[in-house]
mmCIF file of C-alpha atoms and ligand atoms in Angstrom:
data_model
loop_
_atom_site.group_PDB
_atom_site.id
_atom_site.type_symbol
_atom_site.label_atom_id
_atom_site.label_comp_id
_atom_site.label_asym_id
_atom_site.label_seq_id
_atom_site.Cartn_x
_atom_site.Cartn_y
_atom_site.Cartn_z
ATOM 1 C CA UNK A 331 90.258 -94.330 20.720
ATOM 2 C CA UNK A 332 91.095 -93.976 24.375
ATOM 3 C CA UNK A 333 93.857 -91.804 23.319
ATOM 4 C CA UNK A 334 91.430 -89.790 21.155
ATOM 5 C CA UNK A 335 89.434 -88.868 24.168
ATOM 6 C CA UNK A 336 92.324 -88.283 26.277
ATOM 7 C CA UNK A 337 93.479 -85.846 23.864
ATOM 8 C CA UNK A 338 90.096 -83.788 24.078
ATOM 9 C CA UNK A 339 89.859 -83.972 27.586
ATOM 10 C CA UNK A 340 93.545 -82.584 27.864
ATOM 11 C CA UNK A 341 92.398 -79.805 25.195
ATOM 12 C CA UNK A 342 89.513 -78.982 27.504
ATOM 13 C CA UNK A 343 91.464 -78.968 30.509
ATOM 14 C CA UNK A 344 94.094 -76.764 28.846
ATOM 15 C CA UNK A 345 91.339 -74.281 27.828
ATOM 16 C CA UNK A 346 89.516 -74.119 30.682
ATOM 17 C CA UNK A 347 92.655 -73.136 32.991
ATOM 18 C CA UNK A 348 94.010 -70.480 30.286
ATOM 19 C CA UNK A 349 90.601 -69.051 30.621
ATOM 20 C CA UNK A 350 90.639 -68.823 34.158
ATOM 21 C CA UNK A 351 94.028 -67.589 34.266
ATOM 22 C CA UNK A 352 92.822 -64.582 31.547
ATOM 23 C CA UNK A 353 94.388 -61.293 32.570
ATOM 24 C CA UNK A 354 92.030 -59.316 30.683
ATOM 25 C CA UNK A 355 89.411 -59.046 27.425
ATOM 26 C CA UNK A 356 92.304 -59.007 24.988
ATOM 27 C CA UNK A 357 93.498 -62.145 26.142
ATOM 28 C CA UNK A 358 90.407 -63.821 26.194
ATOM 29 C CA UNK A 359 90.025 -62.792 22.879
ATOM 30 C CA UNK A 360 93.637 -64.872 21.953
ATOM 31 C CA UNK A 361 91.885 -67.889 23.897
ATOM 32 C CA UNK A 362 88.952 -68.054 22.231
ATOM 33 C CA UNK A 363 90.640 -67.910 18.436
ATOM 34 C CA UNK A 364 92.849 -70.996 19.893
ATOM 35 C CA UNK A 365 89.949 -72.698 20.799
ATOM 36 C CA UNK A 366 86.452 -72.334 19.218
ATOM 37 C CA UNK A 367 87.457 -71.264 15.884
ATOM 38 C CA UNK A 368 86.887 -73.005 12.999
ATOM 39 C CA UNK A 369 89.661 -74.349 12.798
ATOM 40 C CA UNK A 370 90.592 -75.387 16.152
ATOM 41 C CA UNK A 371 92.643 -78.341 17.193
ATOM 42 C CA UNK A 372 88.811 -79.525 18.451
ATOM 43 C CA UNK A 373 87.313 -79.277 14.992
ATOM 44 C CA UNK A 374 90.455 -81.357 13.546
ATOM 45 C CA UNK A 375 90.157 -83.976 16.442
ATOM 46 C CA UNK A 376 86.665 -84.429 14.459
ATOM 47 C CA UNK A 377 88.799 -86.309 11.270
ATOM 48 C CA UNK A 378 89.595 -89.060 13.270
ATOM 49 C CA UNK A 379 85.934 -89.939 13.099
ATOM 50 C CA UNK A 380 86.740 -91.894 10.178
ATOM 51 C CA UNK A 381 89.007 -94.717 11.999
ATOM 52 C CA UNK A 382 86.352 -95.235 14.830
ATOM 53 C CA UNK A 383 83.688 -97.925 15.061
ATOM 54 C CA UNK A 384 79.906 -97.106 15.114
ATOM 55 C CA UNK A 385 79.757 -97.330 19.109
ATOM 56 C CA UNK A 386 83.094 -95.187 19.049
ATOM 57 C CA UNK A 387 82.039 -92.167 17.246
ATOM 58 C CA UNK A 388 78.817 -91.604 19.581
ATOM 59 C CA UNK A 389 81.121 -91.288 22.441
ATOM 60 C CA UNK A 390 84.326 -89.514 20.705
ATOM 61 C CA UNK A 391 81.762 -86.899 19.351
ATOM 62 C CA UNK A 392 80.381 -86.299 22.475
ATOM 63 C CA UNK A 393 82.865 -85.702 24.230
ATOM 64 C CA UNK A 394 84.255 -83.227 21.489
ATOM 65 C CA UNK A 395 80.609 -81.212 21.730
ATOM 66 C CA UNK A 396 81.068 -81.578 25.103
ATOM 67 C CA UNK A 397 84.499 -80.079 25.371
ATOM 68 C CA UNK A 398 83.509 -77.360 22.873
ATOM 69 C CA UNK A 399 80.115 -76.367 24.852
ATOM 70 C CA UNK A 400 82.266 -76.403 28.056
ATOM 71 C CA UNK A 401 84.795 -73.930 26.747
ATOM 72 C CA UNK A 402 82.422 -71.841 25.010
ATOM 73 C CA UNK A 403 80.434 -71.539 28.269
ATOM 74 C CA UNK A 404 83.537 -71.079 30.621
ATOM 75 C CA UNK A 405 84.388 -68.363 27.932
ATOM 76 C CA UNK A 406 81.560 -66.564 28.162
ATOM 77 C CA UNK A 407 81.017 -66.297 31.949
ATOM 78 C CA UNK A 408 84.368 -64.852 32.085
ATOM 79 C CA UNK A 409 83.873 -62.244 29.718
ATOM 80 C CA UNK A 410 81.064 -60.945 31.075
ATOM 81 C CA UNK A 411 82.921 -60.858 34.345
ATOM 82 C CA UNK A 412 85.717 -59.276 32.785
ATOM 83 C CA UNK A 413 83.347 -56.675 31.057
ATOM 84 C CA UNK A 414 81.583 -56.295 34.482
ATOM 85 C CA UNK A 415 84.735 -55.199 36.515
ATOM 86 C CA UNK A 416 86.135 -52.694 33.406
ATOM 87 C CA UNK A 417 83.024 -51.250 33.627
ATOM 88 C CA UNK A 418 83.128 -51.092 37.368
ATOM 89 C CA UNK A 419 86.239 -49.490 37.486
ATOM 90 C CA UNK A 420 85.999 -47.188 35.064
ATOM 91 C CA UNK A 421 82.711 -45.768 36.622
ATOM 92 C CA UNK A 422 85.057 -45.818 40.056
ATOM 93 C CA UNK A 423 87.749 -43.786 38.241
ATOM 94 C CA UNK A 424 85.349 -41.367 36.702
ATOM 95 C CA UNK A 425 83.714 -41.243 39.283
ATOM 96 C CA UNK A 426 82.593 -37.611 40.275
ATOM 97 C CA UNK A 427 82.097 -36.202 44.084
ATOM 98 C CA UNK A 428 79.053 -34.215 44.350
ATOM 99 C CA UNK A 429 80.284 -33.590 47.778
ATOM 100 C CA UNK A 430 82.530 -30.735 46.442
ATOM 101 C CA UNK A 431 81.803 -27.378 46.861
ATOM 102 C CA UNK A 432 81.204 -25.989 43.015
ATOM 103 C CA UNK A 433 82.697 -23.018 41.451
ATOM 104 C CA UNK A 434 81.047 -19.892 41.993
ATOM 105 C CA UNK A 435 79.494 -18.375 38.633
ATOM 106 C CA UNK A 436 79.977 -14.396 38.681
ATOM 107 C CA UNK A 437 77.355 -12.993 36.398
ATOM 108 C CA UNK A 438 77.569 -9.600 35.234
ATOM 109 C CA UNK A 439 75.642 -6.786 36.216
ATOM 110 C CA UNK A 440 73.823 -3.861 33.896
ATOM 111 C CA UNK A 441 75.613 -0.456 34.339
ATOM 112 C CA UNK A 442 72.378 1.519 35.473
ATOM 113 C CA UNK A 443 73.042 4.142 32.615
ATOM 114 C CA UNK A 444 72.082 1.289 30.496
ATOM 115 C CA UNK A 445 69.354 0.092 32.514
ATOM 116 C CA UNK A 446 67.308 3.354 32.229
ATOM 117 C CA UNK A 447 68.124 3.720 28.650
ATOM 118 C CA UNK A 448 66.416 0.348 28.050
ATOM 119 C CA UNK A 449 63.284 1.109 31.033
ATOM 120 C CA UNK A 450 62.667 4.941 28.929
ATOM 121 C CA UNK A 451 62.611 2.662 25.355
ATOM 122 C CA UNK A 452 60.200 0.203 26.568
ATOM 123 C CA UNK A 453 57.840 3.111 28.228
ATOM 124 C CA UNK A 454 58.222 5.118 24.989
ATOM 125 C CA UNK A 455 57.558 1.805 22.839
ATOM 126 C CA UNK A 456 54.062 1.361 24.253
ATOM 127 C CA UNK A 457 53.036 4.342 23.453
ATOM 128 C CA UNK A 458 53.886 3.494 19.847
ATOM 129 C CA UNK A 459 57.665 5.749 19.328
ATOM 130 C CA UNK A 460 60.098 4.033 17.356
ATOM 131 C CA UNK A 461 63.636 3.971 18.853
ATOM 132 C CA UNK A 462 66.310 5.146 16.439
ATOM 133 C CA UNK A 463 69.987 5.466 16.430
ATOM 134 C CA UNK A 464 72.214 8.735 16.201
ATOM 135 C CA UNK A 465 75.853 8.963 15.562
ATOM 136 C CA UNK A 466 78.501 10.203 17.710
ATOM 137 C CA UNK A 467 80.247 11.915 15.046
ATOM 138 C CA UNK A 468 78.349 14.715 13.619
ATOM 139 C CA UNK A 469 78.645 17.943 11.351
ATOM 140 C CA UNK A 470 77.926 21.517 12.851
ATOM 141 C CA UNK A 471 75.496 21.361 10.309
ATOM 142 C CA UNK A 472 73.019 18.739 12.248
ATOM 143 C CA UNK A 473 73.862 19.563 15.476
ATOM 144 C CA UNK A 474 73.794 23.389 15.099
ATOM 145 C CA UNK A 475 72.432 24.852 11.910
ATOM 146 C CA UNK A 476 69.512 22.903 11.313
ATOM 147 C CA UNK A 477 68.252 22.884 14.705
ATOM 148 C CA UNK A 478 68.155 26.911 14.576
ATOM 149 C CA UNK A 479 71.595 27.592 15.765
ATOM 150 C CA UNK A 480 73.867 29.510 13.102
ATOM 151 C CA UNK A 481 77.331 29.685 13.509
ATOM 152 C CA UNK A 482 77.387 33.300 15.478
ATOM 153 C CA UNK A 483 74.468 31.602 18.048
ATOM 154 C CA UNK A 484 75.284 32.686 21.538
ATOM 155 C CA UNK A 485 73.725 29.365 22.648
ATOM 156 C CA UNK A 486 77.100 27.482 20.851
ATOM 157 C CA UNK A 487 78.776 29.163 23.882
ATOM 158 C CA UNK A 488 77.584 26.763 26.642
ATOM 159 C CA UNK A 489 77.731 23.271 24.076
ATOM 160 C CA UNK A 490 81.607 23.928 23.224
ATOM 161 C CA UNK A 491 82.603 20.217 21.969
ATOM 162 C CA UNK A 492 85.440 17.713 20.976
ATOM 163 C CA UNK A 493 86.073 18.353 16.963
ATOM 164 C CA UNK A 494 87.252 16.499 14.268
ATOM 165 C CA UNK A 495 87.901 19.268 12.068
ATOM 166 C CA UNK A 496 86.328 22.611 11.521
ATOM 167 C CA UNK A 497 82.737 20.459 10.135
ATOM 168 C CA UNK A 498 82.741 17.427 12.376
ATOM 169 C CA UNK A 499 82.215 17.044 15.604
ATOM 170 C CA UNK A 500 81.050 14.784 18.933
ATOM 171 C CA UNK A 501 77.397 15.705 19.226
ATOM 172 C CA UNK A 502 76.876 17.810 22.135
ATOM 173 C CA UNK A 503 73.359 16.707 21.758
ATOM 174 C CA UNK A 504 70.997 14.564 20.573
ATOM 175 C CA UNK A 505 68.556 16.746 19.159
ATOM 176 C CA UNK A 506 70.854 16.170 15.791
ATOM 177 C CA UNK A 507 68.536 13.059 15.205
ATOM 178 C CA UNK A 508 65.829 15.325 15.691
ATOM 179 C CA UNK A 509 66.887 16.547 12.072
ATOM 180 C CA UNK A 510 68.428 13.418 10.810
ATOM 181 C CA UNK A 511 64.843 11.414 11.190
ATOM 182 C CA UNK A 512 63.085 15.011 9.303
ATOM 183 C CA UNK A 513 64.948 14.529 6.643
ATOM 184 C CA UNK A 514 64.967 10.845 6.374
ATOM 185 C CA UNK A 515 60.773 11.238 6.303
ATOM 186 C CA UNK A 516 61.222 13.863 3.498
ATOM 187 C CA UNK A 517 58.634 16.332 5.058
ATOM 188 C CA UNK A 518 55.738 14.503 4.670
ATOM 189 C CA UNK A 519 55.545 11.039 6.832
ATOM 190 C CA UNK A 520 54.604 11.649 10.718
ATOM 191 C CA UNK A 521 56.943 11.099 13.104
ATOM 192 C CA UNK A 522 57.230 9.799 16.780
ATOM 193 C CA UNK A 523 60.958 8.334 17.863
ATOM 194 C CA UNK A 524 63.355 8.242 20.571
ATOM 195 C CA UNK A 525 66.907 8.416 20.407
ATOM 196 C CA UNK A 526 69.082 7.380 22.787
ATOM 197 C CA UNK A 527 72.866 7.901 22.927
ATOM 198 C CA UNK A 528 75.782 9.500 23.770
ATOM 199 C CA UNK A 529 76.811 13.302 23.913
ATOM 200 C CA UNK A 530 79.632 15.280 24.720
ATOM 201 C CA UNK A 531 80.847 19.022 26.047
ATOM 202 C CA UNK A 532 84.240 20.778 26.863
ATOM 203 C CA UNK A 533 82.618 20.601 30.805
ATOM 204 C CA UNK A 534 84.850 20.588 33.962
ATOM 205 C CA UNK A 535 83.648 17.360 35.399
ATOM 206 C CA UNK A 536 81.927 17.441 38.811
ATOM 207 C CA UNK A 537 79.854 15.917 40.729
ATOM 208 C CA UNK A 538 76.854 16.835 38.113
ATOM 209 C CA UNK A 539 78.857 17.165 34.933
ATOM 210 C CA UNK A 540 80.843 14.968 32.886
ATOM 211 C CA UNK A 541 82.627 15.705 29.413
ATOM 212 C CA UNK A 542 80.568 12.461 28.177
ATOM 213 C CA UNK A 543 76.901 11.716 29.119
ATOM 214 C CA UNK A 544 73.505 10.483 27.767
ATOM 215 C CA UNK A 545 70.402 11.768 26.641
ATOM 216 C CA UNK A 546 67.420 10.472 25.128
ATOM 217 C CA UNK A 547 66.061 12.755 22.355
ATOM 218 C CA UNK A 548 62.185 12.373 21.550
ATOM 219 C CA UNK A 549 60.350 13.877 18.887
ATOM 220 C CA UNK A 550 56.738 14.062 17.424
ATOM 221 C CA UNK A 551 56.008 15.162 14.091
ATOM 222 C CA UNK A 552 52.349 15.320 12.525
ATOM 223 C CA UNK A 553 49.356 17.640 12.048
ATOM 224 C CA UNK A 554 48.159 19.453 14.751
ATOM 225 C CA UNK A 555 50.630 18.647 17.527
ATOM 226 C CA UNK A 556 50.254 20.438 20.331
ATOM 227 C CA UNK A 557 51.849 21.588 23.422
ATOM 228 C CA UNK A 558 49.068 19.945 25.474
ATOM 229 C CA UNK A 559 50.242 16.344 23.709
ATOM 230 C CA UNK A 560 53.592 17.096 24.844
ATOM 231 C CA UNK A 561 52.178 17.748 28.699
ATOM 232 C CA UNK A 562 50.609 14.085 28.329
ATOM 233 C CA UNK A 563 52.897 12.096 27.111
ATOM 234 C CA UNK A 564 55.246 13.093 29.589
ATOM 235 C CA UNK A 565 53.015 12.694 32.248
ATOM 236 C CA UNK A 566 52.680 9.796 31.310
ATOM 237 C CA UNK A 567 56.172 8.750 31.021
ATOM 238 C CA UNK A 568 57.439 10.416 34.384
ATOM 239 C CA UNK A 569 54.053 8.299 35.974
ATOM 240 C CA UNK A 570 54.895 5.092 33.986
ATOM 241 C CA UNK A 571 59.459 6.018 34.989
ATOM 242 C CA UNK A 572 59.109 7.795 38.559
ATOM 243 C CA UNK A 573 55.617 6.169 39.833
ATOM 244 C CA UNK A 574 51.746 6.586 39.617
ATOM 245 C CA UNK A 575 51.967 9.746 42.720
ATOM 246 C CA UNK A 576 54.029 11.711 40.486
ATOM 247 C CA UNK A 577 52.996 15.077 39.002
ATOM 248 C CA UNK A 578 54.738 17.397 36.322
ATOM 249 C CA UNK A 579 55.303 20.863 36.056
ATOM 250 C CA UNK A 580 56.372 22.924 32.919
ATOM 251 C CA UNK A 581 58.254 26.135 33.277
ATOM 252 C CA UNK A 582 58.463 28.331 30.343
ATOM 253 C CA UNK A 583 61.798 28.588 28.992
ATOM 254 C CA UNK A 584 64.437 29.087 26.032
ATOM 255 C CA UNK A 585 66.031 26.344 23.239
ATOM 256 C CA UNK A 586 66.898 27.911 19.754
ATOM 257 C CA UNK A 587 64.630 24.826 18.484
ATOM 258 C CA UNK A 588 61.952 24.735 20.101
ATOM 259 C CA UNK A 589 58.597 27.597 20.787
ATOM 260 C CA UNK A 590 57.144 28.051 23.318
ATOM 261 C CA UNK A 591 59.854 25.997 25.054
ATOM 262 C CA UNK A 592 60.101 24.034 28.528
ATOM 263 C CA UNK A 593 61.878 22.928 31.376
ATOM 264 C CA UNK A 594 59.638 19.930 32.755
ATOM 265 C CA UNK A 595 60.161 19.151 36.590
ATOM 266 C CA UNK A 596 59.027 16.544 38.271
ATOM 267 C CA UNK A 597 57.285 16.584 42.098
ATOM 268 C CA UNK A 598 59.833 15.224 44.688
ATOM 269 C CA UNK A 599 59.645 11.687 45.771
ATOM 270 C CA UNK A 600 61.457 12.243 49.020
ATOM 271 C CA UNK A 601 58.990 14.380 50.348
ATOM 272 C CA UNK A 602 55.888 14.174 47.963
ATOM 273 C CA UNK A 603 56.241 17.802 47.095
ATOM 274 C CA UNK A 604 56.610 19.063 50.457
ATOM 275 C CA UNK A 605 60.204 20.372 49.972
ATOM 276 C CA UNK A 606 63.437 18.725 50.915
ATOM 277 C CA UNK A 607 67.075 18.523 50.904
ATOM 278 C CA UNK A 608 67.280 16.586 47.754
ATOM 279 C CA UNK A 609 64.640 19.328 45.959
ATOM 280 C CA UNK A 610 66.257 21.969 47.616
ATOM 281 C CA UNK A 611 63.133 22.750 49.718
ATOM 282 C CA UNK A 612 61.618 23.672 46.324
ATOM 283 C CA UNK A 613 59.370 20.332 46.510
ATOM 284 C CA UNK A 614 59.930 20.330 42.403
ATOM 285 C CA UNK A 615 63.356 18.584 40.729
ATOM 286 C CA UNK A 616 63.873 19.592 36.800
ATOM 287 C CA UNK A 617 64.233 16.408 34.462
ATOM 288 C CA UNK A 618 63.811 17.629 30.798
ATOM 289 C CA UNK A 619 64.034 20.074 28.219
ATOM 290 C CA UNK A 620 60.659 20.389 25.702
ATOM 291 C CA UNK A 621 59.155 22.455 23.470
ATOM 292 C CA UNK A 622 56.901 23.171 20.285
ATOM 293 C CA UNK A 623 59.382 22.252 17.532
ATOM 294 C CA UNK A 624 60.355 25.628 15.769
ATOM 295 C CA UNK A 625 59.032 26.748 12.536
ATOM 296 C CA UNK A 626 62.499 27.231 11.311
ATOM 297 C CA UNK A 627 63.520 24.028 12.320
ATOM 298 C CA UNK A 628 60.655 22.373 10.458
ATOM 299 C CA UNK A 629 61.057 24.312 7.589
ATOM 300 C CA UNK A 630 64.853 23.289 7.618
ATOM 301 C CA UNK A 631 64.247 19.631 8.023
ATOM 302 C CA UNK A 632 61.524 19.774 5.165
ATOM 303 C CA UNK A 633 58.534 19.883 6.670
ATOM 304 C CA UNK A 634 55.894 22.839 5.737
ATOM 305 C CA UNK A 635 55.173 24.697 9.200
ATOM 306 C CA UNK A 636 51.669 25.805 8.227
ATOM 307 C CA UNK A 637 50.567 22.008 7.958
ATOM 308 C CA UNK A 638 52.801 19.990 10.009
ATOM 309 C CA UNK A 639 53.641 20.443 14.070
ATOM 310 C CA UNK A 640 55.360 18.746 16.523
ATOM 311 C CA UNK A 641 56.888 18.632 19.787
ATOM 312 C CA UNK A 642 60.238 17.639 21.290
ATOM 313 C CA UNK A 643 62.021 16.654 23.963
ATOM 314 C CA UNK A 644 65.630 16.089 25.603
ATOM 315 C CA UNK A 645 66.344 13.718 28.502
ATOM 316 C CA UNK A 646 69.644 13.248 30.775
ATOM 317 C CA UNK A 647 69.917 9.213 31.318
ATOM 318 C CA UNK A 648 72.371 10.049 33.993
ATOM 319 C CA UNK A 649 69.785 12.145 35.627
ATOM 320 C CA UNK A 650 66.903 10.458 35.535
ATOM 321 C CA UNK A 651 69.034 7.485 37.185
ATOM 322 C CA UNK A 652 70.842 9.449 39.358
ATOM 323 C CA UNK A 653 67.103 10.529 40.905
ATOM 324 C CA UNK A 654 65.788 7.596 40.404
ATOM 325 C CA UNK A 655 68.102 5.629 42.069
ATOM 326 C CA UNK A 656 69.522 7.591 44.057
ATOM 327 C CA UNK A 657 73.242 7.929 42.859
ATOM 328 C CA UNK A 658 75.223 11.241 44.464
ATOM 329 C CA UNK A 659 77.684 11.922 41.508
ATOM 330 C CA UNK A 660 77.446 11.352 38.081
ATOM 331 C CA UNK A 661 81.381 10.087 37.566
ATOM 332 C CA UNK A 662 80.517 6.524 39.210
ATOM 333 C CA UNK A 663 78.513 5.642 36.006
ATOM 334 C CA UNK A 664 81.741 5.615 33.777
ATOM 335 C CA UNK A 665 84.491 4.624 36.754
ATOM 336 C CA UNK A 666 83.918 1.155 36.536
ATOM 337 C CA UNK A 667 83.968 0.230 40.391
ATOM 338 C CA UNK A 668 82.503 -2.955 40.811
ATOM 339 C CA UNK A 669 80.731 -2.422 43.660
ATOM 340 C CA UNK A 670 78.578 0.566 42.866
ATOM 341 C CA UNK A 671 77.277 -1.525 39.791
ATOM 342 C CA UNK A 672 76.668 -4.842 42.276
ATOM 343 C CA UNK A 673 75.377 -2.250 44.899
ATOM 344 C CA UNK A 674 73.038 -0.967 42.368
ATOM 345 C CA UNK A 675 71.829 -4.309 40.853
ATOM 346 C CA UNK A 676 70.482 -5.062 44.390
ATOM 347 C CA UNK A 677 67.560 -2.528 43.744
HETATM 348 N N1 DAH B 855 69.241 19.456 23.520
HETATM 349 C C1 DAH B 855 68.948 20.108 24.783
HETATM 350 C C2 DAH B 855 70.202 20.151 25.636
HETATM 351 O O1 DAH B 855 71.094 19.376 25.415
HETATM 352 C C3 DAH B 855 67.839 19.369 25.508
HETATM 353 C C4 DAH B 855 66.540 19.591 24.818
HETATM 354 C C5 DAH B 855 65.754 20.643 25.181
HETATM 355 C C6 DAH B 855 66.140 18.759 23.795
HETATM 356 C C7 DAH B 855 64.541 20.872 24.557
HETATM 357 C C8 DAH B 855 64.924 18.969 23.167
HETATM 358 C C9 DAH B 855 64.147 20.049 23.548
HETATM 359 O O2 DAH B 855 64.480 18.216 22.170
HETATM 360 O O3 DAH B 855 62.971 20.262 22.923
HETATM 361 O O4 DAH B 855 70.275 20.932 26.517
#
């Protein structure tokens, strides 16, 4: 019996120390299949039960529950230690210093071409225009013929253009969706759209002229359009674009596809009107082409010009930013230098 005990206590003493001694979770893990399993040397110890007296037993089974609640306890704390200080250092090597300086995050800036293209659309949207899209690539027959300019048209002299072949072509403006959106409404729905894109000409680049620029298109189609709706809605749009103060002027002019036609100009807002350097002491800059859409044209397109009217329009986007914003030369919208665009974005 003695020997019995002895052999627990030496079990528990044994276990206790290989605890301690641990070097981590996986071997505690070893210890504690050694020890508290089922099938322990403890839980065998228990079969010598049977050779022990009454008085015996209650003190050889204590001292088994004993041992076992000892080790299981020991066990326990140091786990959780264990788990404590892997925890602890893993938070210590992870650990992140919010003393750094971060990176810097460059965001992009809007080219301001772009940035008028999208401040025209929303003016034009509230007034109810749909915005539609043209294609680069046209024939002579929608960017000439059907917007009153035959093949032997004098006015083909000053739009000479990039082409395909003898047919196709890079529009040299977008009045070609002027004819497009016609059709597409088969002479009889009303139309009021914007188009915005790009156009191009066989133009010796300078400060004001580039081989590639934009232009917003706009055209109204319905019964009894007249020039005086024209004269408002751009009003409105050079008010809503260039600022409440601003007035408009039309000056009669000449497009094959439009009569009467227009040149719109808008008062200076350098000088209010008064006449500058940037008006040329004229008080007045010119913005847009407009006009009465022409009968031919119409009548082209589908649409009967004793019932249906309409009036058009042609805007630079390079223009109306270059006055709007202030920009000397129309080549730093496609050069790509970095700081113009930042420079810009500041406004
Ligand atoms: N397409 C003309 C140009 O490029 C601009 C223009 C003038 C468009 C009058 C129009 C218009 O729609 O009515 O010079």
């Amino acid at each position: 019996m003695a020997s019995a005990i002895e052999r627990v206590l030496e079990i528990r003493e044994k276990a206790l120390k290989e605890i301690e001694e641990a070097k981590n979770l996986e071997g505690l893990a070893v210890i504690k299949n050694i020890y508290l399993a089922k099938k322990s040397e403890l839980t065998s110890l228990m079969g010598l039960m049977r050779e022990l007296s009454q008085e015996e037993k209650g003190a050889f089974g204590k001292a088994i529950n004993d041992a076992k609640q000892a080790i299981q306890d020991r066990w326990a704390k140091k786990a959780q230690e264990m788990e404590a200080k892997k925890l602890q250092e893993q938070l210590e090597k992870e650990a992140i210093d919010i003393t750094l300086p971060g990176k810097e995050m460059k965001a992009g800036h809007i080219n301001p071409y772009y940035i008028v293209i999208d401040e025209v659309s929303d003016i034009f949207a509230s007034m109810g225009f749909e915005i539609v899209e043209g294609r680069d690539v046209e024939t002579d027959h929608y960017n000439f013929e059907l917007l009153n300019v035959p093949k032997d048209h004098p006015a083909r002299d000053m739009q000479d253009t990039f082409y395909i072949n003898e047919n196709q072509l890079m529009r040299t403006q977008t009045s070609a969706a002027q004819a497009h959106t016609m059709i597409k409404n088969e002479g009889k729905k009303p139309i009021k759209m914007i188009c915005p894109g790009k156009c191009y000409r066989r133009d010796d680049d300078d400060m004001t002229h580039s081989h590639e620029f934009g232009q917003i298109e706009g055209l109204v189609v319905d019964k009894n359009v007249s020039l005086a709706d024209l004269k408002g809605t751009l009003e409105m749009f050079v008010k809503k674009m260039f600022g409440e103060k601003r007035e408009i002027r039309l000056r009669s002019s000449y497009f094959p596809f439009t009569e009467p036609s227009v040149e719109v100009d808008v008062s200076c807002a350098k000088c209010d009107g008064k006449g500058c350097a940037m008006c040329k002491g004229t008080g007045w800059i010119e913005i847009l082409g407009a006009g009465e859409v022409h009968p031919n044209v119409l009548r082209m397109c589908g649409y009967d010009p004793e019932v249906y009217s309409g009036f058009a329009f042609g805007v630079g986007i390079e223009r109306v930013a270059m006055l709007r914003y202030g920009v000397d030369d129309i080549r730093r919208f496609y050069q790509n230098d970095i700081r113009f665009i930042k420079d810009f974005n500041k406004n």
